[in-house]
Amino acid sequence: MTNFEFQNPVKVLFGKGQIENIANEIPKETKVLVLYGGGSIKNNGIYAQVMNALSNHTVFEYGGIPANPEYEVLMGAHRLIKKENIEFLLAVGGGSVIDGTKFLSGAATFNGIDPWQILAEGIPTVKGMPFGTVLTLPATGSEMNSGAVITKKVTQEKRVMGGKGLFPQFSVLDPNVVKSIPVRQLQNGVIDAYVHVLEQYLTYSHPAKLQDRIAEGILQTLIEVGPDIVKNPSNYELAANFMWSCTMALNGLIQKGVPTDWATHMIGHELTALHGIDHARTLAIIGPHLYQHQFENKKEKLAQYGHRVWGLSNSSTEETAKEALTKTIEFYHLMGMKTKLSENTDNFDATSKIVFDRFEERGWKELGENNAIGPKEAKEIVELSH
Ligand code: NZQ
Ligand code: ZN
């Protein structure tokens, strides 16, 4: 096990009725900006619950943050924060609203000319404006981590940011919010969380046994509840298990002391930036083809995953690894994913070349647990996915 530091300061308020407790988490005298997306919270009652809880606070609001939150839209909120001297941000939404709020938290304390520099130059946010979250869509884990992904529409770029100043102060996880989530987004949530675990698990064999067992436990739980939650989103216990699995998949715990990959995500972001494909669906396209491309490097771990998660019996390492890959693709299909790029967009001829050029420009030569994925390999993986 490699050395690590672990500090996750997020206070989680999990369960029924927890939204009403947010008032206790935000000092009364602060000016709060409530941020949300395209309006789902106004139809499912979450907006009313939040506003009710904050009835004794000074509240401003900013809606309209789109899926794959856009810098251009967020800059409107940034101006409002400056104009009204906002002191606390409250994200009410899924990963997009939470990530957008993290961008605003970092932008509020940034001294440079344009907050996009935080993403373009990879500047970590050490201290941001304090914020909390009310999660409405289990998927990304953003509610309990310090990362964010922001899109610049004008250049079709999707870039990552982070830093220890970007942990939420608190996050409300009320499984009742799952009831109103559309099927497509439920499917996305299960697969995003599943791939988060694989990015931190499906690497090479290492001696950190507990991290592996926790990762396998999250994968097995998602396999168990994923197909059912899509059919029964009102089932509280299913929703609770789904929600906590998504949070645990990316709150930093399972990546400590072990190698991690993340190349599926970095290539996937380009597919969203170029074609607008939902985040989770890009992972279902790229992941299996990346495992195929990196088969020699990953086969030991693929076989362990096949045995322990899919219960495959003892054939050779190669055979079990291949079967595990087939099981994974079948699960993605069961969860409504289409695992080929051509099934998700018609306009993919130039994609692999653009991915190659962007990886080159950014100097990304050594992605993946073996530093084996650079521009050429990323291009080959995209081509395999056609
Ligand atoms: O905008 P509204 O009207 O709220 O509708 C949203 C949106 O259309 C809807 N929705 C959310 N909660 C709902 C609901 N509809 C009905 N009932 C509810 N309770 O769902 C749609 C999608 O929402 P979005 O927030 O975009 O989805 P998700 O949570 O999957 O977030 C995706 C974003 O997170 C980034 C992705 O790249 C993408 O930009 N990620 C963030 C990560 C992180 N910060 O750690 C890690 C991930 O790997 C990922 O990259
Ligand atoms: Zn993801």
Tab-separated table of C-alpha atoms and ligand atoms in Angstrom:
chain	number	residue	atom	x	y	z
A	1	MET	CA	0.000	0.000	0.000
A	2	THR	CA	1.442	3.392	-0.902
A	3	ASN	CA	1.581	6.265	1.604
A	4	PHE	CA	-1.395	8.575	1.709
A	5	GLU	CA	-3.109	11.446	3.486
A	6	PHE	CA	-6.861	11.335	3.832
A	7	GLN	CA	-9.007	14.236	4.949
A	8	ASN	CA	-12.623	14.583	3.898
A	9	PRO	CA	-14.317	17.405	5.797
A	10	VAL	CA	-17.809	17.123	4.264
A	11	LYS	CA	-20.636	16.796	6.803
A	12	VAL	CA	-23.214	14.424	5.330
A	13	LEU	CA	-26.863	14.783	6.365
A	14	PHE	CA	-28.372	11.556	5.082
A	15	GLY	CA	-32.020	10.537	5.080
A	16	LYS	CA	-35.657	11.607	5.086
A	17	GLY	CA	-36.473	15.162	6.034
A	18	GLN	CA	-32.849	16.327	6.182
A	19	ILE	CA	-33.443	19.307	3.883
A	20	GLU	CA	-35.127	21.199	6.694
A	21	ASN	CA	-31.892	21.021	8.710
A	22	ILE	CA	-29.840	23.143	6.284
A	23	ALA	CA	-30.839	26.292	8.187
A	24	ASN	CA	-28.719	25.059	11.114
A	25	GLU	CA	-25.682	24.646	8.864
A	26	ILE	CA	-25.628	28.174	7.385
A	27	PRO	CA	-24.979	31.100	9.738
A	28	LYS	CA	-28.120	33.311	9.945
A	29	GLU	CA	-26.380	36.581	9.177
A	30	THR	CA	-24.847	35.460	5.855
A	31	LYS	CA	-26.243	36.292	2.421
A	32	VAL	CA	-26.981	33.011	0.640
A	33	LEU	CA	-27.139	32.397	-3.110
A	34	VAL	CA	-29.225	29.326	-4.017
A	35	LEU	CA	-28.083	27.830	-7.352
A	36	TYR	CA	-30.067	25.368	-9.456
A	37	GLY	CA	-30.502	23.922	-12.922
A	38	GLY	CA	-33.248	23.922	-15.515
A	39	GLY	CA	-36.164	23.838	-13.101
A	40	SER	CA	-36.746	20.205	-12.057
A	41	ILE	CA	-36.579	21.341	-8.415
A	42	LYS	CA	-39.628	23.556	-8.946
A	43	ASN	CA	-41.714	20.578	-10.150
A	44	ASN	CA	-40.715	18.014	-7.531
A	45	GLY	CA	-41.057	20.138	-4.402
A	46	ILE	CA	-37.347	20.394	-3.552
A	47	TYR	CA	-37.216	24.142	-4.269
A	48	ALA	CA	-40.135	24.747	-1.890
A	49	GLN	CA	-38.488	22.652	0.855
A	50	VAL	CA	-35.195	24.563	0.510
A	51	MET	CA	-36.827	27.995	0.483
A	52	ASN	CA	-38.958	27.044	3.449
A	53	ALA	CA	-35.898	25.927	5.391
A	54	LEU	CA	-34.149	29.228	4.600
A	55	SER	CA	-37.109	31.465	5.434
A	56	ASN	CA	-35.079	33.315	8.080
A	57	HIS	CA	-32.035	33.873	5.837
A	58	THR	CA	-31.342	36.562	3.241
A	59	VAL	CA	-31.649	34.533	0.063
A	60	PHE	CA	-30.809	35.270	-3.577
A	61	GLU	CA	-31.259	32.736	-6.355
A	62	TYR	CA	-29.732	31.888	-9.734
A	63	GLY	CA	-31.266	29.163	-11.910
A	64	GLY	CA	-30.625	27.893	-15.405
A	65	ILE	CA	-27.296	26.112	-14.908
A	66	PRO	CA	-27.325	23.551	-17.748
A	67	ALA	CA	-26.164	19.923	-17.685
A	68	ASN	CA	-22.390	20.023	-18.277
A	69	PRO	CA	-22.280	23.425	-16.570
A	70	GLU	CA	-21.146	26.225	-18.821
A	71	TYR	CA	-18.636	28.883	-17.930
A	72	GLU	CA	-20.622	31.432	-19.925
A	73	VAL	CA	-23.790	30.843	-17.840
A	74	LEU	CA	-21.872	30.651	-14.568
A	75	MET	CA	-20.260	34.047	-15.162
A	76	GLY	CA	-23.760	35.554	-14.763
A	77	ALA	CA	-23.872	34.115	-11.237
A	78	HIS	CA	-20.296	35.289	-10.637
A	79	ARG	CA	-21.343	38.874	-11.364
A	80	LEU	CA	-24.344	38.540	-9.054
A	81	ILE	CA	-22.099	37.235	-6.251
A	82	LYS	CA	-19.843	40.302	-6.581
A	83	LYS	CA	-22.721	42.777	-6.902
A	84	GLU	CA	-24.676	41.510	-3.896
A	85	ASN	CA	-21.688	40.590	-1.719
A	86	ILE	CA	-22.881	36.995	-1.408
A	87	GLU	CA	-21.114	35.058	1.358
A	88	PHE	CA	-22.443	31.498	1.075
A	89	LEU	CA	-23.473	29.347	-1.897
A	90	LEU	CA	-26.052	26.558	-1.817
A	91	ALA	CA	-26.144	24.148	-4.767
A	92	VAL	CA	-29.497	22.388	-5.215
A	93	GLY	CA	-29.092	19.877	-8.015
A	94	GLY	CA	-27.042	17.095	-9.563
A	95	GLY	CA	-23.366	17.045	-10.470
A	96	SER	CA	-23.736	19.921	-12.909
A	97	VAL	CA	-25.163	22.390	-10.405
A	98	ILE	CA	-22.737	21.264	-7.698
A	99	ASP	CA	-19.747	21.537	-10.058
A	100	GLY	CA	-20.948	24.950	-11.252
A	101	THR	CA	-21.133	26.044	-7.621
A	102	LYS	CA	-17.575	24.804	-7.032
A	103	PHE	CA	-16.433	26.911	-9.990
A	104	LEU	CA	-18.162	29.947	-8.436
A	105	SER	CA	-16.618	29.176	-5.054
A	106	GLY	CA	-13.151	29.139	-6.643
A	107	ALA	CA	-13.863	32.157	-8.864
A	108	ALA	CA	-14.984	34.238	-5.853
A	109	THR	CA	-11.528	34.061	-4.273
A	110	PHE	CA	-9.489	34.009	-7.505
A	111	ASN	CA	-7.214	37.007	-8.049
A	112	GLY	CA	-6.457	36.541	-11.765
A	113	ILE	CA	-8.117	38.294	-14.690
A	114	ASP	CA	-10.510	35.576	-15.860
A	115	PRO	CA	-11.676	32.602	-13.719
A	116	TRP	CA	-11.402	30.295	-16.775
A	117	GLN	CA	-7.645	30.410	-16.060
A	118	ILE	CA	-8.348	28.157	-13.039
A	119	LEU	CA	-9.271	25.397	-15.516
A	120	ALA	CA	-6.995	26.227	-18.444
A	121	GLU	CA	-3.908	26.552	-16.240
A	122	GLY	CA	-4.878	23.891	-13.687
A	123	ILE	CA	-4.730	26.277	-10.705
A	124	PRO	CA	-5.828	24.491	-7.488
A	125	THR	CA	-8.360	26.266	-5.257
A	126	VAL	CA	-6.896	26.292	-1.761
A	127	LYS	CA	-9.618	28.451	-0.233
A	128	GLY	CA	-12.954	29.084	-1.897
A	129	MET	CA	-16.219	30.730	-0.860
A	130	PRO	CA	-18.027	28.387	1.573
A	131	PHE	CA	-20.862	26.338	0.090
A	132	GLY	CA	-23.211	23.476	0.822
A	133	THR	CA	-25.206	21.140	-1.401
A	134	VAL	CA	-28.633	19.530	-1.567
A	135	LEU	CA	-28.095	16.574	-3.892
A	136	THR	CA	-30.988	15.821	-6.268
A	137	LEU	CA	-29.331	13.191	-8.490
A	138	PRO	CA	-27.017	10.415	-7.248
A	139	ALA	CA	-24.213	9.897	-9.785
A	140	THR	CA	-21.053	11.959	-9.654
A	141	GLY	CA	-20.018	11.966	-5.994
A	142	SER	CA	-19.419	15.716	-6.361
A	143	GLU	CA	-21.383	16.212	-3.120
A	144	MET	CA	-18.514	14.679	-1.145
A	145	ASN	CA	-15.397	15.486	-3.157
A	146	SER	CA	-13.409	18.553	-4.170
A	147	GLY	CA	-13.404	18.233	-7.965
A	148	ALA	CA	-15.481	19.867	-10.709
A	149	VAL	CA	-15.776	19.692	-14.486
A	150	ILE	CA	-16.726	22.848	-16.426
A	151	THR	CA	-17.494	23.392	-20.107
A	152	LYS	CA	-16.563	26.415	-22.222
A	153	LYS	CA	-19.203	26.414	-24.895
A	154	VAL	CA	-17.524	28.772	-27.315
A	155	THR	CA	-14.430	26.541	-27.709
A	156	GLN	CA	-16.196	23.186	-27.035
A	157	GLU	CA	-13.810	22.415	-24.191
A	158	LYS	CA	-14.544	20.499	-20.986
A	159	ARG	CA	-11.878	20.875	-18.302
A	160	VAL	CA	-11.380	19.774	-14.711
A	161	MET	CA	-10.587	21.799	-11.587
A	162	GLY	CA	-10.157	21.013	-7.903
A	163	GLY	CA	-8.336	21.735	-4.676
A	164	LYS	CA	-8.831	21.308	-0.957
A	165	GLY	CA	-10.863	24.533	-0.819
A	166	LEU	CA	-13.619	22.953	-2.925
A	167	PHE	CA	-15.128	20.457	-0.503
A	168	PRO	CA	-18.744	21.339	0.378
A	169	GLN	CA	-19.206	22.271	4.054
A	170	PHE	CA	-22.223	19.985	4.144
A	171	SER	CA	-24.288	17.882	1.767
A	172	VAL	CA	-27.891	16.779	2.193
A	173	LEU	CA	-28.553	13.290	0.809
A	174	ASP	CA	-32.287	12.632	0.998
A	175	PRO	CA	-33.134	9.483	-1.015
A	176	ASN	CA	-36.684	10.786	-1.526
A	177	VAL	CA	-35.330	13.058	-4.301
A	178	VAL	CA	-34.773	9.961	-6.471
A	179	LYS	CA	-38.548	9.549	-7.086
A	180	SER	CA	-38.720	12.244	-9.744
A	181	ILE	CA	-35.511	11.435	-11.652
A	182	PRO	CA	-36.118	10.411	-15.301
A	183	VAL	CA	-35.054	6.887	-16.351
A	184	ARG	CA	-32.236	8.145	-18.552
A	185	GLN	CA	-30.647	10.030	-15.646
A	186	LEU	CA	-31.068	7.070	-13.269
A	187	GLN	CA	-29.248	4.880	-15.793
A	188	ASN	CA	-26.532	7.520	-16.111
A	189	GLY	CA	-26.141	7.728	-12.343
A	190	VAL	CA	-25.608	3.982	-11.908
A	191	ILE	CA	-23.055	3.802	-14.729
A	192	ASP	CA	-21.145	6.947	-13.737
A	193	ALA	CA	-20.701	5.606	-10.193
A	194	TYR	CA	-19.793	2.140	-11.523
A	195	VAL	CA	-17.061	3.580	-13.737
A	196	HIS	CA	-15.779	5.766	-10.888
A	197	VAL	CA	-15.081	2.569	-8.975
A	198	LEU	CA	-13.483	0.891	-12.009
A	199	GLU	CA	-11.157	3.887	-12.531
A	200	GLN	CA	-9.806	3.320	-9.021
A	201	TYR	CA	-9.858	-0.482	-9.077
A	202	LEU	CA	-9.338	-1.910	-12.557
A	203	THR	CA	-5.594	-1.240	-12.749
A	204	TYR	CA	-2.939	-3.789	-11.762
A	205	SER	CA	-2.712	-6.178	-8.822
A	206	HIS	CA	-1.486	-4.532	-5.601
A	207	PRO	CA	-1.404	-5.443	-1.911
A	208	ALA	CA	-4.159	-3.052	-0.671
A	209	LYS	CA	-6.783	-5.669	0.112
A	210	LEU	CA	-9.359	-3.546	1.935
A	211	GLN	CA	-9.538	-0.923	-0.843
A	212	ASP	CA	-10.199	-3.746	-3.336
A	213	ARG	CA	-12.917	-5.307	-1.164
A	214	ILE	CA	-14.673	-1.960	-0.618
A	215	ALA	CA	-14.524	-1.249	-4.365
A	216	GLU	CA	-15.939	-4.702	-5.145
A	217	GLY	CA	-18.695	-4.141	-2.566
A	218	ILE	CA	-19.759	-0.893	-4.251
A	219	LEU	CA	-19.736	-2.576	-7.690
A	220	GLN	CA	-21.844	-5.490	-6.401
A	221	THR	CA	-24.331	-3.121	-4.765
A	222	LEU	CA	-24.704	-1.142	-7.994
A	223	ILE	CA	-25.218	-4.376	-9.972
A	224	GLU	CA	-27.871	-5.406	-7.424
A	225	VAL	CA	-29.823	-2.149	-7.143
A	226	GLY	CA	-29.147	-0.567	-10.565
A	227	PRO	CA	-31.722	-2.417	-12.693
A	228	ASP	CA	-34.344	-2.182	-9.901
A	229	ILE	CA	-34.002	1.512	-9.123
A	230	VAL	CA	-34.760	2.315	-12.767
A	231	LYS	CA	-38.067	0.445	-12.420
A	232	ASN	CA	-38.898	1.537	-8.845
A	233	PRO	CA	-37.425	4.975	-8.168
A	234	SER	CA	-39.963	5.505	-5.359
A	235	ASN	CA	-38.625	2.571	-3.337
A	236	TYR	CA	-36.875	4.339	-0.456
A	237	GLU	CA	-34.445	1.576	0.506
A	238	LEU	CA	-33.368	1.007	-3.094
A	239	ALA	CA	-32.886	4.766	-3.507
A	240	ALA	CA	-30.902	4.978	-0.268
A	241	ASN	CA	-28.538	2.193	-1.364
A	242	PHE	CA	-28.149	3.713	-4.815
A	243	MET	CA	-27.429	7.159	-3.379
A	244	TRP	CA	-24.872	6.086	-0.786
A	245	SER	CA	-23.097	3.838	-3.335
A	246	CYS	CA	-22.678	6.801	-5.697
A	247	THR	CA	-21.285	8.993	-2.935
A	248	MET	CA	-18.892	6.307	-1.671
A	249	ALA	CA	-17.680	5.641	-5.216
A	250	LEU	CA	-16.009	9.045	-5.443
A	251	ASN	CA	-15.410	10.582	-2.038
A	252	GLY	CA	-11.705	9.782	-2.081
A	253	LEU	CA	-11.775	6.747	0.210
A	254	ILE	CA	-11.206	3.886	-2.236
A	255	GLN	CA	-8.418	5.610	-4.157
A	256	LYS	CA	-6.137	6.006	-1.159
A	257	GLY	CA	-2.973	3.896	-1.250
A	258	VAL	CA	-3.731	2.357	-4.658
A	259	PRO	CA	-2.980	3.078	-8.346
A	260	THR	CA	-5.710	4.866	-10.312
A	261	ASP	CA	-6.507	5.159	-13.998
A	262	TRP	CA	-8.964	8.016	-14.941
A	263	ALA	CA	-8.121	7.848	-18.682
A	264	THR	CA	-11.683	6.731	-19.514
A	265	HIS	CA	-12.941	9.969	-17.951
A	266	MET	CA	-10.393	12.202	-19.676
A	267	ILE	CA	-11.203	10.763	-23.120
A	268	GLY	CA	-14.923	10.699	-22.290
A	269	HIS	CA	-14.939	14.435	-21.493
A	270	GLU	CA	-13.836	15.091	-25.077
A	271	LEU	CA	-16.863	13.174	-26.403
A	272	THR	CA	-19.186	15.325	-24.301
A	273	ALA	CA	-17.380	18.506	-25.332
A	274	LEU	CA	-17.517	17.639	-29.048
A	275	HIS	CA	-20.836	15.787	-29.351
A	276	GLY	CA	-22.841	16.623	-26.216
A	277	ILE	CA	-23.094	12.919	-25.259
A	278	ASP	CA	-24.159	12.502	-21.579
A	279	HIS	CA	-21.149	12.044	-19.301
A	280	ALA	CA	-21.984	8.485	-18.179
A	281	ARG	CA	-22.692	7.411	-21.749
A	282	THR	CA	-19.212	8.528	-22.846
A	283	LEU	CA	-17.759	6.274	-20.148
A	284	ALA	CA	-19.785	3.299	-21.391
A	285	ILE	CA	-18.377	3.924	-24.886
A	286	ILE	CA	-14.730	4.458	-23.940
A	287	GLY	CA	-14.271	2.165	-20.898
A	288	PRO	CA	-14.699	-1.250	-22.531
A	289	HIS	CA	-12.523	-0.250	-25.493
A	290	LEU	CA	-9.837	1.114	-23.213
A	291	TYR	CA	-9.804	-2.182	-21.274
A	292	GLN	CA	-9.505	-4.019	-24.577
A	293	HIS	CA	-6.644	-1.743	-25.705
A	294	GLN	CA	-4.887	-2.090	-22.328
A	295	PHE	CA	-5.756	-5.780	-21.932
A	296	GLU	CA	-2.191	-6.976	-21.231
A	297	ASN	CA	-1.762	-4.369	-18.461
A	298	LYS	CA	-5.160	-4.953	-16.889
A	299	LYS	CA	-5.828	-8.677	-17.346
A	300	GLU	CA	-4.851	-9.762	-13.804
A	301	LYS	CA	-7.206	-7.254	-12.255
A	302	LEU	CA	-9.914	-7.945	-14.821
A	303	ALA	CA	-9.744	-11.612	-13.811
A	304	GLN	CA	-9.981	-10.755	-10.074
A	305	TYR	CA	-12.999	-8.578	-10.865
A	306	GLY	CA	-14.498	-11.429	-12.902
A	307	HIS	CA	-14.102	-13.908	-10.040
A	308	ARG	CA	-15.171	-11.724	-7.158
A	309	VAL	CA	-17.773	-9.398	-8.654
A	310	TRP	CA	-19.289	-11.559	-11.392
A	311	GLY	CA	-18.700	-14.934	-9.723
A	312	LEU	CA	-16.924	-16.360	-12.771
A	313	SER	CA	-15.396	-19.774	-12.230
A	314	ASN	CA	-11.748	-20.665	-12.555
A	315	SER	CA	-10.619	-20.763	-16.126
A	316	SER	CA	-7.342	-19.134	-17.210
A	317	THR	CA	-6.583	-15.519	-16.310
A	318	GLU	CA	-7.031	-14.519	-19.951
A	319	GLU	CA	-10.369	-16.285	-20.314
A	320	THR	CA	-11.770	-14.923	-17.040
A	321	ALA	CA	-10.582	-11.420	-17.927
A	322	LYS	CA	-12.292	-11.608	-21.325
A	323	GLU	CA	-15.481	-12.945	-19.788
A	324	ALA	CA	-15.433	-10.144	-17.194
A	325	LEU	CA	-15.254	-7.635	-20.034
A	326	THR	CA	-18.262	-9.260	-21.715
A	327	LYS	CA	-20.221	-9.190	-18.417
A	328	THR	CA	-19.425	-5.493	-18.032
A	329	ILE	CA	-20.688	-4.649	-21.510
A	330	GLU	CA	-23.849	-6.712	-20.902
A	331	PHE	CA	-24.471	-4.792	-17.680
A	332	TYR	CA	-24.020	-1.464	-19.488
A	333	HIS	CA	-26.534	-2.595	-22.111
A	334	LEU	CA	-28.964	-3.706	-19.401
A	335	MET	CA	-28.627	-0.201	-17.942
A	336	GLY	CA	-29.588	1.378	-21.269
A	337	MET	CA	-26.113	2.320	-22.514
A	338	LYS	CA	-24.980	2.049	-26.123
A	339	THR	CA	-21.335	1.114	-26.071
A	340	LYS	CA	-20.258	2.244	-29.534
A	341	LEU	CA	-19.558	5.845	-30.544
A	342	SER	CA	-21.449	5.378	-33.818
A	343	GLU	CA	-24.575	4.420	-31.848
A	344	ASN	CA	-24.418	7.733	-29.977
A	345	THR	CA	-23.574	10.191	-32.781
A	346	ASP	CA	-23.377	10.132	-36.583
A	347	ASN	CA	-20.735	12.751	-36.781
A	348	PHE	CA	-17.665	10.943	-35.417
A	349	ASP	CA	-15.202	10.817	-38.334
A	350	ALA	CA	-12.950	13.586	-37.028
A	351	THR	CA	-13.290	12.760	-33.320
A	352	SER	CA	-10.177	10.636	-32.837
A	353	LYS	CA	-7.990	13.206	-34.616
A	354	ILE	CA	-9.345	16.056	-32.465
A	355	VAL	CA	-8.764	13.996	-29.321
A	356	PHE	CA	-5.182	13.341	-30.497
A	357	ASP	CA	-4.560	17.057	-31.130
A	358	ARG	CA	-6.017	18.140	-27.795
A	359	PHE	CA	-4.013	15.583	-25.831
A	360	GLU	CA	-0.882	16.816	-27.672
A	361	GLU	CA	-1.638	20.488	-26.990
A	362	ARG	CA	-2.154	19.820	-23.288
A	363	GLY	CA	0.944	17.640	-23.019
A	364	TRP	CA	-1.106	14.640	-21.796
A	365	LYS	CA	1.370	11.867	-22.557
A	366	GLU	CA	1.129	9.617	-19.533
A	367	LEU	CA	-2.453	8.972	-18.478
A	368	GLY	CA	-3.569	5.747	-16.831
A	369	GLU	CA	-2.081	3.690	-14.000
A	370	ASN	CA	0.948	2.707	-16.108
A	371	ASN	CA	1.369	6.144	-17.724
A	372	ALA	CA	0.698	4.231	-20.926
A	373	ILE	CA	-1.953	6.441	-22.521
A	374	GLY	CA	-0.901	9.456	-24.566
A	375	PRO	CA	-2.299	11.115	-27.699
A	376	LYS	CA	-1.660	8.095	-29.941
A	377	GLU	CA	-3.287	5.592	-27.575
A	378	ALA	CA	-6.263	7.886	-26.905
A	379	LYS	CA	-6.795	8.138	-30.665
A	380	GLU	CA	-6.602	4.352	-31.044
A	381	ILE	CA	-9.111	3.823	-28.211
A	382	VAL	CA	-11.588	6.248	-29.805
A	383	GLU	CA	-11.139	4.419	-33.135
A	384	LEU	CA	-11.739	1.039	-31.473
A	385	SER	CA	-15.008	2.456	-30.097
A	386	HIS	CA	-16.393	3.348	-33.539
B	1	NZQ	O1	-31.435	20.940	-14.632
B	1	NZQ	P1	-32.578	20.294	-13.967
B	1	NZQ	O2	-33.902	20.809	-14.403
B	1	NZQ	O3	-32.444	20.254	-12.472
B	1	NZQ	O4	-32.634	18.743	-14.473
B	1	NZQ	C1	-31.559	17.854	-14.277
B	1	NZQ	C2	-30.758	17.644	-15.555
B	1	NZQ	O5	-31.546	17.849	-16.704
B	1	NZQ	C3	-32.120	16.484	-14.008
B	1	NZQ	N1	-32.388	16.227	-12.580
B	1	NZQ	C4	-31.511	16.303	-11.536
B	1	NZQ	N2	-32.128	15.940	-10.392
B	1	NZQ	C5	-33.412	15.640	-10.699
B	1	NZQ	C6	-33.574	15.826	-12.081
B	1	NZQ	N3	-34.770	15.623	-12.716
B	1	NZQ	C7	-35.805	15.229	-11.944
B	1	NZQ	N4	-35.713	15.006	-10.603
B	1	NZQ	C8	-34.523	15.200	-9.946
B	1	NZQ	N5	-34.433	14.948	-8.616
B	1	NZQ	O6	-31.118	15.599	-14.451
B	1	NZQ	C9	-30.406	16.174	-15.547
B	1	NZQ	C10	-28.936	15.905	-15.417
B	1	NZQ	O7	-28.391	16.564	-14.302
B	1	NZQ	P2	-26.797	16.702	-14.121
B	1	NZQ	O8	-26.546	17.433	-12.870
B	1	NZQ	O9	-26.198	17.220	-15.377
B	1	NZQ	O10	-26.348	15.170	-13.991
B	1	NZQ	P3	-25.151	14.505	-13.230
B	1	NZQ	O11	-25.392	14.508	-11.762
B	1	NZQ	O12	-24.959	13.213	-13.896
B	1	NZQ	O13	-23.894	15.465	-13.471
B	1	NZQ	C11	-23.134	15.393	-14.646
B	1	NZQ	C12	-21.998	16.402	-14.586
B	1	NZQ	O14	-21.082	16.100	-13.516
B	1	NZQ	C13	-19.750	15.965	-14.034
B	1	NZQ	C14	-19.996	15.498	-15.437
B	1	NZQ	O15	-18.870	15.667	-16.258
B	1	NZQ	C15	-21.173	16.366	-15.875
B	1	NZQ	O16	-20.735	17.651	-16.233
B	1	NZQ	N6	-18.951	15.084	-13.171
B	1	NZQ	C16	-18.533	15.580	-11.993
B	1	NZQ	C17	-17.704	14.866	-11.147
B	1	NZQ	C18	-17.233	15.409	-9.865
B	1	NZQ	N7	-17.419	16.695	-9.594
B	1	NZQ	O17	-16.641	14.711	-9.067
B	1	NZQ	C19	-17.236	13.523	-11.477
B	1	NZQ	C20	-17.926	12.907	-12.628
B	1	NZQ	O18	-17.040	11.988	-13.212
B	1	NZQ	C21	-18.407	13.846	-13.678
B	1	NZQ	O19	-17.372	14.178	-14.574
B	2	ZN	ZN	-17.848	10.297	-13.938
